[in-house]
Amino acid sequence: MSYDRAITVFSPDGHLLQVEYSMEAVRRGSTVVGVQGKDCVVLAVEKRAIAKLQDARTIRKIVSVDDRTVLAFAGLTADARVLVNKVRVEAQSYRLTMEDAPSVDYLARYLAKIQQKYTQQGGVRPFGIATLVAGVNDDDKGKRPFLYQTDPAGTHSRWKAQAIGGRNAKSLREFLEKQYQDLNEDELTESKCVRLAVQALLEVVDSGAKTMEICVIREGGIKEMLKEEAVQVVVDEIEAEQQEEKRGPSGSD
């Protein structure tokens, strides 16, 4: 029997193969990095090369879900558009019913619920995307933003720093773990988080700021897309330090 034909059939070793294939679609997508600081969250996305005649503004990997919530995704863009629209409708429905903005925890759980639903019924396939969602919660009066991840299996979890998408996601995660352990919370300023996210992306991109998209979510869910010039300044600083480190040992000889 071919266990990868039906989404609702487990293989003998307990795998849902269609879900695993959808995770492969995520691995083939662009790299997304998220870093949570003491008063901000930074989302950084690898921008793939586009056709010369294509309008770059129509290709977005970082999108707004609500006034206080931002989502970045890795995987199939068409799937992401459908899923993002579902979450946006839920966010507006929540506002209408509760007369308040939904928290990022609520929206991440709703997102994961939809993704899980599409792994458990016939006639559908899983969404081929994983997401990093950043925004504010209500337990601290909507001040400090937090970072959440969802995947095609429908799990959701909160992270201090995470990397999804691309073939190097595991090594980038290890890089973030190492860098994060060397810092205390007070050192995780906005500039440090931006630098850390850019530094991680530089492991997988070649053209510097041109192939990056950076969004900063500050206290209260206020978000800002960084301009290419501002990102390039950070890239130049990192590359200058790397060059200095390479010259260091040879200079001492």
PDB file of C-alpha atoms in Angstrom:
ATOM      1  CA  MET A   1       0.000   0.000   0.000  1.00  0.00           C
ATOM      2  CA  SER A   2       1.231   3.497  -0.824  1.00  0.00           C
ATOM      3  CA  TYR A   3       0.881   5.444   2.425  1.00  0.00           C
ATOM      4  CA  ASP A   4       1.608   8.832   0.852  1.00  0.00           C
ATOM      5  CA  ARG A   5      -1.529   8.827  -1.317  1.00  0.00           C
ATOM      6  CA  ALA A   6      -3.998   9.760   1.448  1.00  0.00           C
ATOM      7  CA  ILE A   7      -3.475  12.465   4.038  1.00  0.00           C
ATOM      8  CA  THR A   8      -5.517  10.626   6.687  1.00  0.00           C
ATOM      9  CA  VAL A   9      -3.572   7.329   6.600  1.00  0.00           C
ATOM     10  CA  PHE A  10      -0.615   6.722   8.888  1.00  0.00           C
ATOM     11  CA  SER A  11       2.369   4.750   7.627  1.00  0.00           C
ATOM     12  CA  PRO A  12       3.329   1.687   9.738  1.00  0.00           C
ATOM     13  CA  ASP A  13       6.067   3.673  11.480  1.00  0.00           C
ATOM     14  CA  GLY A  14       3.617   6.390  12.573  1.00  0.00           C
ATOM     15  CA  HIS A  15       4.269   9.057   9.947  1.00  0.00           C
ATOM     16  CA  LEU A  16       1.833  11.176   7.969  1.00  0.00           C
ATOM     17  CA  LEU A  17       3.853  11.338   4.777  1.00  0.00           C
ATOM     18  CA  GLN A  18       1.931  14.215   3.185  1.00  0.00           C
ATOM     19  CA  VAL A  19       2.712  16.352   6.235  1.00  0.00           C
ATOM     20  CA  GLU A  20       6.386  15.469   5.926  1.00  0.00           C
ATOM     21  CA  TYR A  21       6.309  16.357   2.231  1.00  0.00           C
ATOM     22  CA  SER A  22       4.802  19.738   3.134  1.00  0.00           C
ATOM     23  CA  MET A  23       7.703  20.299   5.531  1.00  0.00           C
ATOM     24  CA  GLU A  24      10.021  19.598   2.605  1.00  0.00           C
ATOM     25  CA  ALA A  25       8.238  22.422   0.745  1.00  0.00           C
ATOM     26  CA  VAL A  26       9.144  24.677   3.681  1.00  0.00           C
ATOM     27  CA  ARG A  27      12.796  23.602   3.464  1.00  0.00           C
ATOM     28  CA  ARG A  28      12.794  24.550  -0.217  1.00  0.00           C
ATOM     29  CA  GLY A  29      11.484  28.023   0.641  1.00  0.00           C
ATOM     30  CA  SER A  30      13.285  31.218   1.591  1.00  0.00           C
ATOM     31  CA  THR A  31      15.026  31.503   4.947  1.00  0.00           C
ATOM     32  CA  VAL A  32      13.214  33.410   7.704  1.00  0.00           C
ATOM     33  CA  VAL A  33      14.880  34.467  10.965  1.00  0.00           C
ATOM     34  CA  GLY A  34      13.139  35.828  14.062  1.00  0.00           C
ATOM     35  CA  VAL A  35      14.861  37.306  17.133  1.00  0.00           C
ATOM     36  CA  GLN A  36      13.125  38.530  20.285  1.00  0.00           C
ATOM     37  CA  GLY A  37      14.767  41.341  22.245  1.00  0.00           C
ATOM     38  CA  LYS A  38      13.942  43.024  25.535  1.00  0.00           C
ATOM     39  CA  ASP A  39      11.452  45.406  23.906  1.00  0.00           C
ATOM     40  CA  CYS A  40      11.193  44.317  20.261  1.00  0.00           C
ATOM     41  CA  VAL A  41      11.042  41.421  17.813  1.00  0.00           C
ATOM     42  CA  VAL A  42      13.007  41.429  14.552  1.00  0.00           C
ATOM     43  CA  LEU A  43      11.854  39.389  11.536  1.00  0.00           C
ATOM     44  CA  ALA A  44      14.368  38.977   8.703  1.00  0.00           C
ATOM     45  CA  VAL A  45      13.610  37.271   5.396  1.00  0.00           C
ATOM     46  CA  GLU A  46      15.785  36.174   2.497  1.00  0.00           C
ATOM     47  CA  LYS A  47      14.573  37.746  -0.763  1.00  0.00           C
ATOM     48  CA  ARG A  48      15.051  35.441  -3.745  1.00  0.00           C
ATOM     49  CA  ALA A  49      16.022  36.826  -7.144  1.00  0.00           C
ATOM     50  CA  ILE A  50      13.060  37.932  -9.272  1.00  0.00           C
ATOM     51  CA  ALA A  51      12.635  38.534 -12.992  1.00  0.00           C
ATOM     52  CA  LYS A  52      13.973  41.870 -14.251  1.00  0.00           C
ATOM     53  CA  LEU A  53      10.534  43.019 -15.411  1.00  0.00           C
ATOM     54  CA  GLN A  54       8.731  41.923 -12.228  1.00  0.00           C
ATOM     55  CA  ASP A  55       7.631  44.467  -9.621  1.00  0.00           C
ATOM     56  CA  ALA A  56       9.453  43.561  -6.398  1.00  0.00           C
ATOM     57  CA  ARG A  57       6.724  45.207  -4.282  1.00  0.00           C
ATOM     58  CA  THR A  58       4.303  42.414  -5.225  1.00  0.00           C
ATOM     59  CA  ILE A  59       6.559  39.740  -3.687  1.00  0.00           C
ATOM     60  CA  ARG A  60       6.199  39.977   0.081  1.00  0.00           C
ATOM     61  CA  LYS A  61       7.361  37.412   2.638  1.00  0.00           C
ATOM     62  CA  ILE A  62       6.503  39.661   5.606  1.00  0.00           C
ATOM     63  CA  VAL A  63       2.830  40.662   5.892  1.00  0.00           C
ATOM     64  CA  SER A  64       0.619  42.398   8.453  1.00  0.00           C
ATOM     65  CA  VAL A  65      -2.127  40.287  10.002  1.00  0.00           C
ATOM     66  CA  ASP A  66      -3.509  42.943  12.340  1.00  0.00           C
ATOM     67  CA  ASP A  67      -2.513  46.356  13.672  1.00  0.00           C
ATOM     68  CA  ARG A  68      -0.294  44.694  16.292  1.00  0.00           C
ATOM     69  CA  THR A  69       0.722  41.447  14.587  1.00  0.00           C
ATOM     70  CA  VAL A  70       3.146  40.643  11.748  1.00  0.00           C
ATOM     71  CA  LEU A  71       3.712  37.301  10.015  1.00  0.00           C
ATOM     72  CA  ALA A  72       6.708  36.038   8.021  1.00  0.00           C
ATOM     73  CA  PHE A  73       6.538  32.738   6.158  1.00  0.00           C
ATOM     74  CA  ALA A  74       8.700  30.157   4.412  1.00  0.00           C
ATOM     75  CA  GLY A  75       7.264  27.833   1.788  1.00  0.00           C
ATOM     76  CA  LEU A  76       4.601  28.148  -0.908  1.00  0.00           C
ATOM     77  CA  THR A  77       3.556  31.762  -1.436  1.00  0.00           C
ATOM     78  CA  ALA A  78       0.107  30.851  -2.807  1.00  0.00           C
ATOM     79  CA  ASP A  79      -0.636  28.744   0.288  1.00  0.00           C
ATOM     80  CA  ALA A  80       0.533  31.604   2.487  1.00  0.00           C
ATOM     81  CA  ARG A  81      -1.837  34.053   0.799  1.00  0.00           C
ATOM     82  CA  VAL A  82      -4.834  31.809   1.520  1.00  0.00           C
ATOM     83  CA  LEU A  83      -3.800  31.148   5.116  1.00  0.00           C
ATOM     84  CA  VAL A  84      -2.997  34.806   5.840  1.00  0.00           C
ATOM     85  CA  ASN A  85      -6.427  35.856   4.549  1.00  0.00           C
ATOM     86  CA  LYS A  86      -8.104  33.344   6.870  1.00  0.00           C
ATOM     87  CA  VAL A  87      -6.181  34.711   9.868  1.00  0.00           C
ATOM     88  CA  ARG A  88      -6.941  38.322   8.899  1.00  0.00           C
ATOM     89  CA  VAL A  89     -10.659  37.553   8.769  1.00  0.00           C
ATOM     90  CA  GLU A  90     -10.431  35.898  12.198  1.00  0.00           C
ATOM     91  CA  ALA A  91      -8.584  38.924  13.593  1.00  0.00           C
ATOM     92  CA  GLN A  92     -11.333  41.264  12.372  1.00  0.00           C
ATOM     93  CA  SER A  93     -14.037  38.898  13.631  1.00  0.00           C
ATOM     94  CA  TYR A  94     -12.365  38.867  17.062  1.00  0.00           C
ATOM     95  CA  ARG A  95     -12.327  42.689  17.120  1.00  0.00           C
ATOM     96  CA  LEU A  96     -16.000  42.799  16.188  1.00  0.00           C
ATOM     97  CA  THR A  97     -17.000  40.264  18.857  1.00  0.00           C
ATOM     98  CA  MET A  98     -14.668  41.185  21.719  1.00  0.00           C
ATOM     99  CA  GLU A  99     -14.245  44.902  20.939  1.00  0.00           C
ATOM    100  CA  ASP A 100     -10.516  44.473  21.445  1.00  0.00           C
ATOM    101  CA  ALA A 101      -7.467  43.524  19.377  1.00  0.00           C
ATOM    102  CA  PRO A 102      -6.498  39.808  19.376  1.00  0.00           C
ATOM    103  CA  SER A 103      -3.226  38.850  21.034  1.00  0.00           C
ATOM    104  CA  VAL A 104      -0.396  37.276  19.049  1.00  0.00           C
ATOM    105  CA  ASP A 105      -0.828  34.102  21.127  1.00  0.00           C
ATOM    106  CA  TYR A 106      -4.485  33.849  20.046  1.00  0.00           C
ATOM    107  CA  LEU A 107      -3.650  34.392  16.367  1.00  0.00           C
ATOM    108  CA  ALA A 108      -0.764  31.896  16.453  1.00  0.00           C
ATOM    109  CA  ARG A 109      -3.058  29.279  18.023  1.00  0.00           C
ATOM    110  CA  TYR A 110      -5.749  29.982  15.414  1.00  0.00           C
ATOM    111  CA  LEU A 111      -3.166  29.713  12.624  1.00  0.00           C
ATOM    112  CA  ALA A 112      -1.942  26.378  13.981  1.00  0.00           C
ATOM    113  CA  LYS A 113      -5.540  25.149  14.340  1.00  0.00           C
ATOM    114  CA  ILE A 114      -6.215  25.796  10.649  1.00  0.00           C
ATOM    115  CA  GLN A 115      -2.964  24.097   9.626  1.00  0.00           C
ATOM    116  CA  GLN A 116      -3.746  21.067  11.802  1.00  0.00           C
ATOM    117  CA  LYS A 117      -7.291  20.852  10.416  1.00  0.00           C
ATOM    118  CA  TYR A 118      -5.841  20.378   6.936  1.00  0.00           C
ATOM    119  CA  THR A 119      -3.883  17.303   8.075  1.00  0.00           C
ATOM    120  CA  GLN A 120      -6.885  15.380   9.417  1.00  0.00           C
ATOM    121  CA  GLN A 121      -9.574  15.353   6.748  1.00  0.00           C
ATOM    122  CA  GLY A 122      -9.821  13.815   3.301  1.00  0.00           C
ATOM    123  CA  GLY A 123      -9.903  15.743   0.054  1.00  0.00           C
ATOM    124  CA  VAL A 124      -7.422  18.411   1.171  1.00  0.00           C
ATOM    125  CA  ARG A 125      -3.670  18.705   1.540  1.00  0.00           C
ATOM    126  CA  PRO A 126      -1.546  20.384   4.223  1.00  0.00           C
ATOM    127  CA  PHE A 127      -0.475  23.992   3.804  1.00  0.00           C
ATOM    128  CA  GLY A 128       3.119  23.997   2.553  1.00  0.00           C
ATOM    129  CA  ILE A 129       4.279  26.831   4.791  1.00  0.00           C
ATOM    130  CA  ALA A 130       5.771  27.460   8.215  1.00  0.00           C
ATOM    131  CA  THR A 131       5.371  30.860   9.856  1.00  0.00           C
ATOM    132  CA  LEU A 132       6.988  33.136  12.395  1.00  0.00           C
ATOM    133  CA  VAL A 133       4.411  35.423  14.007  1.00  0.00           C
ATOM    134  CA  ALA A 134       5.385  38.502  16.041  1.00  0.00           C
ATOM    135  CA  GLY A 135       3.123  40.742  18.064  1.00  0.00           C
ATOM    136  CA  VAL A 136       1.952  41.653  21.545  1.00  0.00           C
ATOM    137  CA  ASN A 137      -0.020  39.751  24.198  1.00  0.00           C
ATOM    138  CA  ASP A 138      -2.530  41.104  26.696  1.00  0.00           C
ATOM    139  CA  ASP A 139      -0.895  39.689  29.840  1.00  0.00           C
ATOM    140  CA  ASP A 140       1.492  42.681  29.997  1.00  0.00           C
ATOM    141  CA  LYS A 141      -1.027  45.245  28.713  1.00  0.00           C
ATOM    142  CA  GLY A 142       0.128  44.821  25.132  1.00  0.00           C
ATOM    143  CA  LYS A 143       3.593  46.282  25.588  1.00  0.00           C
ATOM    144  CA  ARG A 144       6.363  43.787  24.877  1.00  0.00           C
ATOM    145  CA  PRO A 145       6.181  41.843  21.588  1.00  0.00           C
ATOM    146  CA  PHE A 146       6.706  38.066  21.444  1.00  0.00           C
ATOM    147  CA  LEU A 147       7.730  35.555  18.766  1.00  0.00           C
ATOM    148  CA  TYR A 148       5.754  32.415  17.829  1.00  0.00           C
ATOM    149  CA  GLN A 149       6.247  29.680  15.252  1.00  0.00           C
ATOM    150  CA  THR A 150       3.737  27.430  13.483  1.00  0.00           C
ATOM    151  CA  ASP A 151       4.462  24.563  11.072  1.00  0.00           C
ATOM    152  CA  PRO A 152       2.495  22.460   8.526  1.00  0.00           C
ATOM    153  CA  ALA A 153       1.691  19.837  11.184  1.00  0.00           C
ATOM    154  CA  GLY A 154      -0.274  22.450  13.154  1.00  0.00           C
ATOM    155  CA  THR A 155       1.997  22.874  16.168  1.00  0.00           C
ATOM    156  CA  HIS A 156       2.638  26.311  17.614  1.00  0.00           C
ATOM    157  CA  SER A 157       5.254  27.404  20.133  1.00  0.00           C
ATOM    158  CA  ARG A 158       6.912  30.533  21.508  1.00  0.00           C
ATOM    159  CA  TRP A 159      10.593  31.211  20.804  1.00  0.00           C
ATOM    160  CA  LYS A 160      13.344  33.614  21.802  1.00  0.00           C
ATOM    161  CA  ALA A 161      15.000  33.178  18.400  1.00  0.00           C
ATOM    162  CA  GLN A 162      14.205  30.855  15.523  1.00  0.00           C
ATOM    163  CA  ALA A 163      15.079  30.156  11.877  1.00  0.00           C
ATOM    164  CA  ILE A 164      12.785  28.394   9.398  1.00  0.00           C
ATOM    165  CA  GLY A 165      12.954  27.621   5.690  1.00  0.00           C
ATOM    166  CA  GLY A 166      15.981  26.948   3.533  1.00  0.00           C
ATOM    167  CA  ARG A 167      18.449  24.080   3.701  1.00  0.00           C
ATOM    168  CA  ASN A 168      20.531  25.742   6.423  1.00  0.00           C
ATOM    169  CA  ALA A 169      17.761  26.297   9.003  1.00  0.00           C
ATOM    170  CA  LYS A 170      19.312  23.839  11.472  1.00  0.00           C
ATOM    171  CA  SER A 171      22.787  25.413  11.352  1.00  0.00           C
ATOM    172  CA  LEU A 172      21.261  28.908  11.618  1.00  0.00           C
ATOM    173  CA  ARG A 173      19.306  27.793  14.682  1.00  0.00           C
ATOM    174  CA  GLU A 174      22.530  26.539  16.265  1.00  0.00           C
ATOM    175  CA  PHE A 175      24.183  29.870  15.424  1.00  0.00           C
ATOM    176  CA  LEU A 176      21.324  31.771  17.089  1.00  0.00           C
ATOM    177  CA  GLU A 177      21.494  29.504  20.156  1.00  0.00           C
ATOM    178  CA  LYS A 178      25.202  30.182  20.554  1.00  0.00           C
ATOM    179  CA  GLN A 179      24.826  33.950  20.106  1.00  0.00           C
ATOM    180  CA  TYR A 180      21.763  34.159  22.361  1.00  0.00           C
ATOM    181  CA  GLN A 181      23.446  32.290  25.212  1.00  0.00           C
ATOM    182  CA  ASP A 182      26.270  34.830  25.302  1.00  0.00           C
ATOM    183  CA  LEU A 183      23.843  37.727  25.879  1.00  0.00           C
ATOM    184  CA  ASN A 184      21.659  38.712  28.814  1.00  0.00           C
ATOM    185  CA  GLU A 185      18.239  40.282  28.321  1.00  0.00           C
ATOM    186  CA  ASP A 186      19.422  43.870  28.867  1.00  0.00           C
ATOM    187  CA  GLU A 187      21.928  43.482  26.024  1.00  0.00           C
ATOM    188  CA  LEU A 188      19.196  42.452  23.555  1.00  0.00           C
ATOM    189  CA  THR A 189      18.511  45.963  22.289  1.00  0.00           C
ATOM    190  CA  GLU A 190      16.815  46.630  18.959  1.00  0.00           C
ATOM    191  CA  SER A 191      20.122  47.315  17.200  1.00  0.00           C
ATOM    192  CA  LYS A 192      21.644  44.098  18.610  1.00  0.00           C
ATOM    193  CA  CYS A 193      18.634  42.023  17.483  1.00  0.00           C
ATOM    194  CA  VAL A 194      18.747  43.532  13.984  1.00  0.00           C
ATOM    195  CA  ARG A 195      22.454  42.799  13.807  1.00  0.00           C
ATOM    196  CA  LEU A 196      21.946  39.217  14.989  1.00  0.00           C
ATOM    197  CA  ALA A 197      19.196  38.582  12.426  1.00  0.00           C
ATOM    198  CA  VAL A 198      21.256  40.100   9.601  1.00  0.00           C
ATOM    199  CA  GLN A 199      24.312  38.146  10.693  1.00  0.00           C
ATOM    200  CA  ALA A 200      22.293  34.914  10.490  1.00  0.00           C
ATOM    201  CA  LEU A 201      20.945  35.757   7.021  1.00  0.00           C
ATOM    202  CA  LEU A 202      24.438  36.571   5.751  1.00  0.00           C
ATOM    203  CA  GLU A 203      25.208  32.881   6.213  1.00  0.00           C
ATOM    204  CA  VAL A 204      22.808  32.082   3.353  1.00  0.00           C
ATOM    205  CA  VAL A 205      22.692  35.193   1.117  1.00  0.00           C
ATOM    206  CA  ASP A 206      25.432  36.744  -0.995  1.00  0.00           C
ATOM    207  CA  SER A 207      24.269  40.187  -2.094  1.00  0.00           C
ATOM    208  CA  GLY A 208      23.893  41.889   1.266  1.00  0.00           C
ATOM    209  CA  ALA A 209      20.927  44.167   1.942  1.00  0.00           C
ATOM    210  CA  LYS A 210      19.483  43.737  -1.575  1.00  0.00           C
ATOM    211  CA  THR A 211      18.469  40.183  -0.735  1.00  0.00           C
ATOM    212  CA  MET A 212      17.050  40.905   2.733  1.00  0.00           C
ATOM    213  CA  GLU A 213      13.779  42.195   4.094  1.00  0.00           C
ATOM    214  CA  ILE A 214      13.796  43.303   7.753  1.00  0.00           C
ATOM    215  CA  CYS A 215      10.829  44.220   9.939  1.00  0.00           C
ATOM    216  CA  VAL A 216      11.055  45.494  13.528  1.00  0.00           C
ATOM    217  CA  ILE A 217       8.052  45.136  15.859  1.00  0.00           C
ATOM    218  CA  ARG A 218       8.383  47.462  18.840  1.00  0.00           C
ATOM    219  CA  GLU A 219       6.466  47.945  22.092  1.00  0.00           C
ATOM    220  CA  GLY A 220       2.726  48.169  21.556  1.00  0.00           C
ATOM    221  CA  GLY A 221       2.956  46.244  18.280  1.00  0.00           C
ATOM    222  CA  ILE A 222       4.298  49.233  16.328  1.00  0.00           C
ATOM    223  CA  LYS A 223       6.052  47.902  13.257  1.00  0.00           C
ATOM    224  CA  GLU A 224       8.571  49.322  10.813  1.00  0.00           C
ATOM    225  CA  MET A 225      10.085  47.900   7.639  1.00  0.00           C
ATOM    226  CA  LEU A 226      13.755  48.893   7.576  1.00  0.00           C
ATOM    227  CA  LYS A 227      14.990  50.619   4.432  1.00  0.00           C
ATOM    228  CA  GLU A 228      17.655  48.964   2.337  1.00  0.00           C
ATOM    229  CA  GLU A 229      20.178  51.703   3.190  1.00  0.00           C
ATOM    230  CA  ALA A 230      19.780  51.094   6.945  1.00  0.00           C
ATOM    231  CA  VAL A 231      20.226  47.332   6.476  1.00  0.00           C
ATOM    232  CA  GLN A 232      23.285  47.891   4.278  1.00  0.00           C
ATOM    233  CA  VAL A 233      24.959  49.873   7.091  1.00  0.00           C
ATOM    234  CA  VAL A 234      24.580  46.850   9.402  1.00  0.00           C
ATOM    235  CA  VAL A 235      25.844  44.498   6.663  1.00  0.00           C
ATOM    236  CA  ASP A 236      28.927  46.678   6.078  1.00  0.00           C
ATOM    237  CA  GLU A 237      29.709  46.723   9.821  1.00  0.00           C
ATOM    238  CA  ILE A 238      29.492  42.935  10.067  1.00  0.00           C
ATOM    239  CA  GLU A 239      31.599  42.376   6.944  1.00  0.00           C
ATOM    240  CA  ALA A 240      34.219  44.887   8.151  1.00  0.00           C
ATOM    241  CA  GLU A 241      34.499  43.037  11.476  1.00  0.00           C
ATOM    242  CA  GLN A 242      34.832  39.706   9.677  1.00  0.00           C
ATOM    243  CA  GLN A 243      37.632  41.117   7.505  1.00  0.00           C
ATOM    244  CA  GLU A 244      39.364  42.474  10.613  1.00  0.00           C
ATOM    245  CA  GLU A 245      39.173  39.065  12.289  1.00  0.00           C
ATOM    246  CA  LYS A 246      40.739  37.433   9.219  1.00  0.00           C
ATOM    247  CA  ARG A 247      43.574  39.927   9.167  1.00  0.00           C
ATOM    248  CA  GLY A 248      44.158  39.668  12.934  1.00  0.00           C
ATOM    249  CA  PRO A 249      46.119  36.374  13.126  1.00  0.00           C
ATOM    250  CA  SER A 250      48.229  37.186  10.035  1.00  0.00           C
ATOM    251  CA  GLY A 251      49.019  40.658  11.419  1.00  0.00           C
ATOM    252  CA  SER A 252      50.274  39.192  14.710  1.00  0.00           C
ATOM    253  CA  ASP A 253      52.763  36.963  12.845  1.00  0.00           C
TER     254      ASP A 253
END
